[in-house]
PDB file of C-alpha atoms in Angstrom:
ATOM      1  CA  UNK A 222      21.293   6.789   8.135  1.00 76.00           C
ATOM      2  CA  UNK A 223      18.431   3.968   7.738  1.00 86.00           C
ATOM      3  CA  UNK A 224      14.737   5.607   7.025  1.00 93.00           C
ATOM      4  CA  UNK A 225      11.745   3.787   7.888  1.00 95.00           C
ATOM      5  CA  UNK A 226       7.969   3.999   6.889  1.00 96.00           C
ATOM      6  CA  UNK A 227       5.103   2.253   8.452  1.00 95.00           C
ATOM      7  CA  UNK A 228       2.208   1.950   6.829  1.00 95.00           C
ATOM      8  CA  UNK A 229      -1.689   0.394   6.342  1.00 93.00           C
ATOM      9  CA  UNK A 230      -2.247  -2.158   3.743  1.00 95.00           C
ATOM     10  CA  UNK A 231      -3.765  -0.498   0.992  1.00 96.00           C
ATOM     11  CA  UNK A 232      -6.307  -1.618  -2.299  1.00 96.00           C
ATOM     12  CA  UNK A 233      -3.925  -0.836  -5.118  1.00 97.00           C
ATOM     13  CA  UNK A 234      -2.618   2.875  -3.963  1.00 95.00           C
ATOM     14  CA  UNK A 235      -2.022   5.703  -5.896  1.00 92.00           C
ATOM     15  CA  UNK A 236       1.699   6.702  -7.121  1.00 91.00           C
ATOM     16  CA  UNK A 237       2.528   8.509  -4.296  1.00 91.00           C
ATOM     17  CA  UNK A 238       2.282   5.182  -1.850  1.00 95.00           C
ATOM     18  CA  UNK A 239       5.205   3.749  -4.074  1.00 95.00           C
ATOM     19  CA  UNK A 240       7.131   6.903  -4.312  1.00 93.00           C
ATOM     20  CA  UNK A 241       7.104   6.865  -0.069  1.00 95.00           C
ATOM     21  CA  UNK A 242       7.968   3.204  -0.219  1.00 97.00           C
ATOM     22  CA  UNK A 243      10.909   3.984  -2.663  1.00 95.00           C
ATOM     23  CA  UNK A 244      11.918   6.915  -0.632  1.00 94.00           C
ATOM     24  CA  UNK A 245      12.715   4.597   2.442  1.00 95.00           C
ATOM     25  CA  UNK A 246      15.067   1.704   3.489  1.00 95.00           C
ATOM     26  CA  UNK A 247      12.537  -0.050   5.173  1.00 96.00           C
ATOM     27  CA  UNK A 248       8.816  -0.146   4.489  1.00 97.00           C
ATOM     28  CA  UNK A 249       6.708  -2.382   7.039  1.00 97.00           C
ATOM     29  CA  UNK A 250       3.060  -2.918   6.913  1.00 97.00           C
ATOM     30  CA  UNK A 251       0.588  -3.491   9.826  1.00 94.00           C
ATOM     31  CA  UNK A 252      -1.192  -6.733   9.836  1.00 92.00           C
ATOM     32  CA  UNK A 253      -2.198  -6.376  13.249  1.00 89.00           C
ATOM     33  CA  UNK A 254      -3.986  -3.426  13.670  1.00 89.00           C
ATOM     34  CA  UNK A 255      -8.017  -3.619  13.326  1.00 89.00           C
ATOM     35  CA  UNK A 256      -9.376  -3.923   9.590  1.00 88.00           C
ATOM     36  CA  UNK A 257     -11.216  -0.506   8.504  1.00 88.00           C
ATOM     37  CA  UNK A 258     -14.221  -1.546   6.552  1.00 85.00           C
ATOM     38  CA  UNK A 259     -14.324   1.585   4.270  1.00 85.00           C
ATOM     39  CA  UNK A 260     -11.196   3.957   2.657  1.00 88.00           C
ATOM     40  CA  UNK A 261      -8.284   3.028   0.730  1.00 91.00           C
ATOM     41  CA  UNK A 262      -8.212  -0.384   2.349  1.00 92.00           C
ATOM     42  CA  UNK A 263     -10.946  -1.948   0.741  1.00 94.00           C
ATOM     43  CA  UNK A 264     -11.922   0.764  -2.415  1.00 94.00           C
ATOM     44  CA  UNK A 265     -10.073   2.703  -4.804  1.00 95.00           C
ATOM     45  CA  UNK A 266     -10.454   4.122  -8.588  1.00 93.00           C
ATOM     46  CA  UNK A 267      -9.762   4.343 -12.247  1.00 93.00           C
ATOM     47  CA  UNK A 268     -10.812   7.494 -13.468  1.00 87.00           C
ATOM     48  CA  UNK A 269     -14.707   7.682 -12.448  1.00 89.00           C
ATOM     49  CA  UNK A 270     -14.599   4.043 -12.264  1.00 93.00           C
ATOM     50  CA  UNK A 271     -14.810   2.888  -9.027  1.00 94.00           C
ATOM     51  CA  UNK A 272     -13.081  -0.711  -8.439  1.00 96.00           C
ATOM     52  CA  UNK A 273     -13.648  -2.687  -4.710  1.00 95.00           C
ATOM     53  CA  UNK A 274     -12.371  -5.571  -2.944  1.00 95.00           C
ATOM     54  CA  UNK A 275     -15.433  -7.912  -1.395  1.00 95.00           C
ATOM     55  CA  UNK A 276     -14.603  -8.882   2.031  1.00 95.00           C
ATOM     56  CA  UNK A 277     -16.499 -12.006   3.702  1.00 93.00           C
ATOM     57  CA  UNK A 278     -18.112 -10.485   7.426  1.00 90.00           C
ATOM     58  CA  UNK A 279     -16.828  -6.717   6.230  1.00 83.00           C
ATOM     59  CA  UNK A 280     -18.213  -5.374   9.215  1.00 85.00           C
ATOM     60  CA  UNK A 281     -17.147  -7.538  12.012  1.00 88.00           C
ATOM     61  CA  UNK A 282     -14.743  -6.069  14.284  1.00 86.00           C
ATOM     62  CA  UNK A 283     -11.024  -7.840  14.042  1.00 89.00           C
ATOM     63  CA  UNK A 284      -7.704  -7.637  13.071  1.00 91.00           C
ATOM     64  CA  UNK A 285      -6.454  -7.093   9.483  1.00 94.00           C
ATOM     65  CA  UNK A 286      -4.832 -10.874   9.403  1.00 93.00           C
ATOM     66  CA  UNK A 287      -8.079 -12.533   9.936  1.00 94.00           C
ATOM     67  CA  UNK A 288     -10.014 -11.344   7.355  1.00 95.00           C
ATOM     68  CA  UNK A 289     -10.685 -13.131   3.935  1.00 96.00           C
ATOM     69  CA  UNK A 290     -11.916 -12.443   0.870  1.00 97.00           C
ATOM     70  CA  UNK A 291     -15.047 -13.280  -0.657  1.00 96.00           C
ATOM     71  CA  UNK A 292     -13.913 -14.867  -3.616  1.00 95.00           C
ATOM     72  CA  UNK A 293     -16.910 -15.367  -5.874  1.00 94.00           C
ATOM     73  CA  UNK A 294     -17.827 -11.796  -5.452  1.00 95.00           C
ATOM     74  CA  UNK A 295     -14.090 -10.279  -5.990  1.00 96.00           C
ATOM     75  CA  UNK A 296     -13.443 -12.699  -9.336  1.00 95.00           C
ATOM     76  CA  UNK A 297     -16.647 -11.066 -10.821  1.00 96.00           C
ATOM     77  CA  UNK A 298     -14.833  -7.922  -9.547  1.00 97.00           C
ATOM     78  CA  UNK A 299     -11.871  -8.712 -10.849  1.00 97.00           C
ATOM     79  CA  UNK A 300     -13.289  -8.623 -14.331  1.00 97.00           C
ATOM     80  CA  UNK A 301     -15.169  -5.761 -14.451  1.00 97.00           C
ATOM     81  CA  UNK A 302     -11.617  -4.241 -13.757  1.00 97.00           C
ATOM     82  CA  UNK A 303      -9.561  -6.248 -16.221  1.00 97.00           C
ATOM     83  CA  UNK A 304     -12.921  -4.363 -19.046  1.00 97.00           C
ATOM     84  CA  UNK A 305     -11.736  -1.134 -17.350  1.00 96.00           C
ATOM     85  CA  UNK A 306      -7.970  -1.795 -18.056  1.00 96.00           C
ATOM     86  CA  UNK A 307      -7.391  -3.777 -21.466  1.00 95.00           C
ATOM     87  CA  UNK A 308      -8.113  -0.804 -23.198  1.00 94.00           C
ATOM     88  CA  UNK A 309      -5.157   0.793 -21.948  1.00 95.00           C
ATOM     89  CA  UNK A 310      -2.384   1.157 -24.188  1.00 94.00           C
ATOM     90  CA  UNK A 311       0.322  -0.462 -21.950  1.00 96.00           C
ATOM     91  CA  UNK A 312      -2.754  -3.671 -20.903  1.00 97.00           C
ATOM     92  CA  UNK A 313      -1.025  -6.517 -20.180  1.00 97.00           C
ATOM     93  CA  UNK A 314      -2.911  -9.159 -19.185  1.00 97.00           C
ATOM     94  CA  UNK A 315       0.085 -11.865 -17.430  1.00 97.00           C
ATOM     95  CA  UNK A 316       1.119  -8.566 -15.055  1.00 97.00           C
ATOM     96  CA  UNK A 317      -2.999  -7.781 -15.007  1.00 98.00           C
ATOM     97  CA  UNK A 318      -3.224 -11.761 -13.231  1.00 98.00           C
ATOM     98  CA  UNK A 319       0.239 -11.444 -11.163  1.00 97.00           C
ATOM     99  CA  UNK A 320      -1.143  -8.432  -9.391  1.00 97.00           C
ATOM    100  CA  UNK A 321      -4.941 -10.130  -8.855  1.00 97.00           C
ATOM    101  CA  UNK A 322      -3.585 -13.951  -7.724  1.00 96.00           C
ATOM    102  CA  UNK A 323      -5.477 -14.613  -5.100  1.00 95.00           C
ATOM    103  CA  UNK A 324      -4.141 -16.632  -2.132  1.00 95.00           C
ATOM    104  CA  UNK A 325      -4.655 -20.125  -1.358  1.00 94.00           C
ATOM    105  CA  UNK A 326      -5.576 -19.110   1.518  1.00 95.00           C
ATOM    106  CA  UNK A 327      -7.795 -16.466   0.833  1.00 96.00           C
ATOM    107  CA  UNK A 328      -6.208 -13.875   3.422  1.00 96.00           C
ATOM    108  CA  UNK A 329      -7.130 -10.281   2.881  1.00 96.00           C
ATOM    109  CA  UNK A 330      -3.945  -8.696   3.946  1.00 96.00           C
ATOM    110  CA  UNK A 331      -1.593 -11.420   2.355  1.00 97.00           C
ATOM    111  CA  UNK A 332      -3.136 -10.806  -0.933  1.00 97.00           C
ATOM    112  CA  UNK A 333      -3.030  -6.821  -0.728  1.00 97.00           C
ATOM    113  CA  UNK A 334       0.597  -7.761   0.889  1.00 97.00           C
ATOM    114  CA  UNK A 335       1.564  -9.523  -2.445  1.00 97.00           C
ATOM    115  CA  UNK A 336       0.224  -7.060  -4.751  1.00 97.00           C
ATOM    116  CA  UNK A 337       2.084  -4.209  -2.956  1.00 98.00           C
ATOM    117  CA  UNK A 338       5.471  -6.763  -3.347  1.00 97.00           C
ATOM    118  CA  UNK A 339       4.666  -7.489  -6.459  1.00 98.00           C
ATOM    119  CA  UNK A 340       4.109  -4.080  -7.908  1.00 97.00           C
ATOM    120  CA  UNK A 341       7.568  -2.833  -5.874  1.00 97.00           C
ATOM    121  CA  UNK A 342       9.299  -5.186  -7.729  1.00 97.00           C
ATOM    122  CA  UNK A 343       7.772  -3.908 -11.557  1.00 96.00           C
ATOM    123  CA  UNK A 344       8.848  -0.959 -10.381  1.00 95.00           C
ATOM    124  CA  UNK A 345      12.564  -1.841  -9.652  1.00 95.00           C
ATOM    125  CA  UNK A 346      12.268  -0.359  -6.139  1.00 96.00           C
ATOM    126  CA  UNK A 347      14.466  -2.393  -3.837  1.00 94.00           C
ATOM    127  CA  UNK A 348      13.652  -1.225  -0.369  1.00 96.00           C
ATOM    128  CA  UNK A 349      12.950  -4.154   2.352  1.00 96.00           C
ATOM    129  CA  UNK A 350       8.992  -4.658   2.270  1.00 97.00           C
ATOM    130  CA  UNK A 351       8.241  -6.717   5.746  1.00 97.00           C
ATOM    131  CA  UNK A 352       4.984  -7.197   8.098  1.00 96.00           C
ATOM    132  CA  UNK A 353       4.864  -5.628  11.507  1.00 94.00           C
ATOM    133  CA  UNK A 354       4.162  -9.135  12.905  1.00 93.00           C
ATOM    134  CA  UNK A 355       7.614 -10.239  11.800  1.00 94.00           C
ATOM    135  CA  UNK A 356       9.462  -7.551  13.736  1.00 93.00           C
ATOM    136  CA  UNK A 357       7.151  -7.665  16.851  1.00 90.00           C
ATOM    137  CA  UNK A 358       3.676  -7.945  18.315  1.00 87.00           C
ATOM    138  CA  UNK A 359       1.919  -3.928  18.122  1.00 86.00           C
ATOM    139  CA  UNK A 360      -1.957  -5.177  18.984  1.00 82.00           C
ATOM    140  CA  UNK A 361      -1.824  -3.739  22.205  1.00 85.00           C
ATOM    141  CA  UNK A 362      -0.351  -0.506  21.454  1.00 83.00           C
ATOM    142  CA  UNK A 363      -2.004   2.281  20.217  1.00 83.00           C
ATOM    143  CA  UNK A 364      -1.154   5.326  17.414  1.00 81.00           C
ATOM    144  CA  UNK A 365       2.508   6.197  17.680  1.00 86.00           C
ATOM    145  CA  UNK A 366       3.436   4.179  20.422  1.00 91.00           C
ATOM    146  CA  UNK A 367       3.236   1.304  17.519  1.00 92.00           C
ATOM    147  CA  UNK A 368       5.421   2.761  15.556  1.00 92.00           C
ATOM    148  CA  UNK A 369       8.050   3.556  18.207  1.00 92.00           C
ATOM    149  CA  UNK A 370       7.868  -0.144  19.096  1.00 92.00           C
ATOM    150  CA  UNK A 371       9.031  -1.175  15.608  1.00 93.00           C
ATOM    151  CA  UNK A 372      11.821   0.938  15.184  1.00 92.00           C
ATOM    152  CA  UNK A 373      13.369   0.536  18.323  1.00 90.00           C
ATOM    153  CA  UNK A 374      12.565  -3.519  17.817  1.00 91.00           C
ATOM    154  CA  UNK A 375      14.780  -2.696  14.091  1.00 91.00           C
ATOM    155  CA  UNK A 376      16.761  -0.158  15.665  1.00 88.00           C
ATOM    156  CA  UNK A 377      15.914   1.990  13.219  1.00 82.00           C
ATOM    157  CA  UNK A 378      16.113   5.998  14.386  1.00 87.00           C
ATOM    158  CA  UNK A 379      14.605   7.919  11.341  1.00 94.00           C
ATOM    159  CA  UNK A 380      10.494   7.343  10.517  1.00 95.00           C
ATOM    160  CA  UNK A 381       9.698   8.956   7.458  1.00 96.00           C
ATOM    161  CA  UNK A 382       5.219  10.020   7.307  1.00 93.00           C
ATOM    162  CA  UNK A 383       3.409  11.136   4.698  1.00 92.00           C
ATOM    163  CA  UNK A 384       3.304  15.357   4.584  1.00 90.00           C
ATOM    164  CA  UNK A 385      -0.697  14.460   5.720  1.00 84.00           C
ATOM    165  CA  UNK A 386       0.365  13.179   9.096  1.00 83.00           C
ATOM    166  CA  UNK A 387       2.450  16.866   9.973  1.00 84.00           C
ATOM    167  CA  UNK A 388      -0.950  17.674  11.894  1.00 82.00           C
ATOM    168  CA  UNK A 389      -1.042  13.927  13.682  1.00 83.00           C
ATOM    169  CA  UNK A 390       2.132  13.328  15.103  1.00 87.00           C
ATOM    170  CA  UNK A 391       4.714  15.452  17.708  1.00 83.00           C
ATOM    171  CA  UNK A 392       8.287  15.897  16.452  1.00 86.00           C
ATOM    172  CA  UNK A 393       9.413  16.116  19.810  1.00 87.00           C
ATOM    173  CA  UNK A 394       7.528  13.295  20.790  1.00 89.00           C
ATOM    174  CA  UNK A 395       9.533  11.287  18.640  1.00 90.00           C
ATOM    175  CA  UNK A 396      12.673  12.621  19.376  1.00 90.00           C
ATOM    176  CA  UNK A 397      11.920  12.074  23.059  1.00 91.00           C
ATOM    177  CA  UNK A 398      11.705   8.408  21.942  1.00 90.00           C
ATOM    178  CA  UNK A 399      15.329   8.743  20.280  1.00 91.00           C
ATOM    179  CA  UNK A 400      13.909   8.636  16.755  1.00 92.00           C
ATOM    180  CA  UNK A 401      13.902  10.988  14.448  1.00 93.00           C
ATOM    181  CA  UNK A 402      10.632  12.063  12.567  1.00 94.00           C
ATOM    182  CA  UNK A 403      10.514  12.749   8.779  1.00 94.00           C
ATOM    183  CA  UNK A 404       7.907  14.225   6.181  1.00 94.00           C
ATOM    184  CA  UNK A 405       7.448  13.215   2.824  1.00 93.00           C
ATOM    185  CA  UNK A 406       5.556  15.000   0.038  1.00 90.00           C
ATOM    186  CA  UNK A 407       4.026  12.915  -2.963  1.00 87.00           C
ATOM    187  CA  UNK A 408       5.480  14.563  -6.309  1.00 84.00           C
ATOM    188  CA  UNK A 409       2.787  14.713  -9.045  1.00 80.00           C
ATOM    189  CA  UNK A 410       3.919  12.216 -11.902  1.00 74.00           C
ATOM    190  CA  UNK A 411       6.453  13.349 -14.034  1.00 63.00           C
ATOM    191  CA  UNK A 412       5.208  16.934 -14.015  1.00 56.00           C
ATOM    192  CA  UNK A 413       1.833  16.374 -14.275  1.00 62.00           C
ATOM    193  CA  UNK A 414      -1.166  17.438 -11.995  1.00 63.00           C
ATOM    194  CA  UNK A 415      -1.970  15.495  -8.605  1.00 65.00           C
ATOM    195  CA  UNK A 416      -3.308  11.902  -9.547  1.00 71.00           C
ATOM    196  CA  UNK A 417      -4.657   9.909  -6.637  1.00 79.00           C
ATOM    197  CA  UNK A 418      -5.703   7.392  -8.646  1.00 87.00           C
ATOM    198  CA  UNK A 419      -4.965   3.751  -8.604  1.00 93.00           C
ATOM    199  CA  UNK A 420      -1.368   2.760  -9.739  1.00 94.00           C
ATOM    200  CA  UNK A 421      -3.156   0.513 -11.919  1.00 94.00           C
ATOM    201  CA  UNK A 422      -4.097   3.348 -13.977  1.00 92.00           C
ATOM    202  CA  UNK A 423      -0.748   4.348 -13.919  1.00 91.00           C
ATOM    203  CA  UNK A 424       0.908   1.056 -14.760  1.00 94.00           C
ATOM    204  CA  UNK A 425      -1.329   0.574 -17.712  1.00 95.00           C
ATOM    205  CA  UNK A 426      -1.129   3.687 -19.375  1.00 92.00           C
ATOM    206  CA  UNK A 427       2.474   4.658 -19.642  1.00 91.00           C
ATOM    207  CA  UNK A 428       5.784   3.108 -20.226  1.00 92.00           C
ATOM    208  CA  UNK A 429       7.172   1.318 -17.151  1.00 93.00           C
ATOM    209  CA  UNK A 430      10.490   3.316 -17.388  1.00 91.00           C
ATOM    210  CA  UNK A 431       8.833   6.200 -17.639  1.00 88.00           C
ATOM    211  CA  UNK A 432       7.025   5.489 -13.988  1.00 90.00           C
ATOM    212  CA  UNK A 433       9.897   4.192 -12.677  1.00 89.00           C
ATOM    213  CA  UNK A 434      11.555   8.134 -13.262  1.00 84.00           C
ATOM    214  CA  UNK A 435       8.382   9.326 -11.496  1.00 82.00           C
ATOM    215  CA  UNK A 436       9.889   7.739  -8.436  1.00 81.00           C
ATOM    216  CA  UNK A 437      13.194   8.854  -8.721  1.00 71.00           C
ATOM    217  CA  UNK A 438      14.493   5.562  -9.953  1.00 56.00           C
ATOM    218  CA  UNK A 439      17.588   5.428 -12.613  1.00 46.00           C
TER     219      UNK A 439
END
């Protein structure tokens, strides 16, 4: 049995994105789908520090793909985040500039693509990270029916949510599309209480095998 996840791009997510992305086989990522110019995608936090990603013509209307980043802005950014996280025991400043290369190209989702890669592969977590434009072309479909179009296109019959989307999407609405749906729960790290803050806070504080138990890895 082969478990997919489909998911937004997101600005450095909390634990729980990598423990879903772990959980699965397959873990695909729009880059089609119109850019959201406030949430998770663009914003995120260390503690009570908020930390951004500037965004050249944020709030023109358009696909993830086409947007770029503004790149003066976002390396000033960048180091008001490296002051927030070099006093962290587990700092490490060559992983600190893997995770923040920017693109040649200055693409938006390519560079929150890579970090998401990149960070999967700190982890040890070896599930097949792809973008939905490799497996087919969604832009015309809406909600679900984007979704049922890229597991069908993989042949891939179990989609595994997020618990958060139980109220959002129809069990038998998926099953009437031969697939079968799936929730999964974040688990608090190692124990601890709910953190939804950035892995980076996560990555730099504590041991890296000690994460990697958080998500069920060996």
């Amino acid at each position: 049995m082969i478990m997919i996840s489909i998911m937004q791009p997101y600005y450095l997510p909390f634990l729980g994105y990598f423990q879903l992305i772990n959980y699965v086989d397959t873990f695909v990522i729009f880059d089609d789908v119109q850019f959201i110019k406030k949430g998770f995608n663009v914003q995120n936090k260390i503690g009570n520090k908020k930390i951004k990603i500037n965004i050249k013509n944020r709030r023109k209307i358009e696909q993830i793909f086409k947007k770029k980043i503004s790149i003066q802005l976002y390396k000033l950014e960048i180091e008001k985040i490296r002051e927030i996280c070099k006093y962290f025991k587990y700092y490490d400043k060559i992983i600190f500039d893997k995770i923040f290369k920017i693109p040649t190209d200055e693409s938006y989702f390519e560079f929150l693509f890579n970090q998401i890669k990149f960070i999967s592969e700190y982890l040890s977590i070896k599930t097949n990270i792809i973008r939905s434009s490799e497996i087919c072309d969604t832009s015309d479909l809406i909600k679900q029916l984007k979704i049922y179009a890229i597991c069908k296109k993989l042949n891939e019959n179990v989609y595994v949510n997020p618990i958060g989307g139980k109220k959002l999407y129809s069990e038998k609405e998926f099953k009437d599309n031969k697939i079968q749906l799936r929730f999964f729960d974040y688990k608090p790290f190692i124990g601890e209480k709910m953190d939804t803050d950035s892995i980076l806070k996560i990555i730099f504080c504590y041991d890296v095998n000690k994460i990697k138990k958080s998500l069920l890895i060996d």
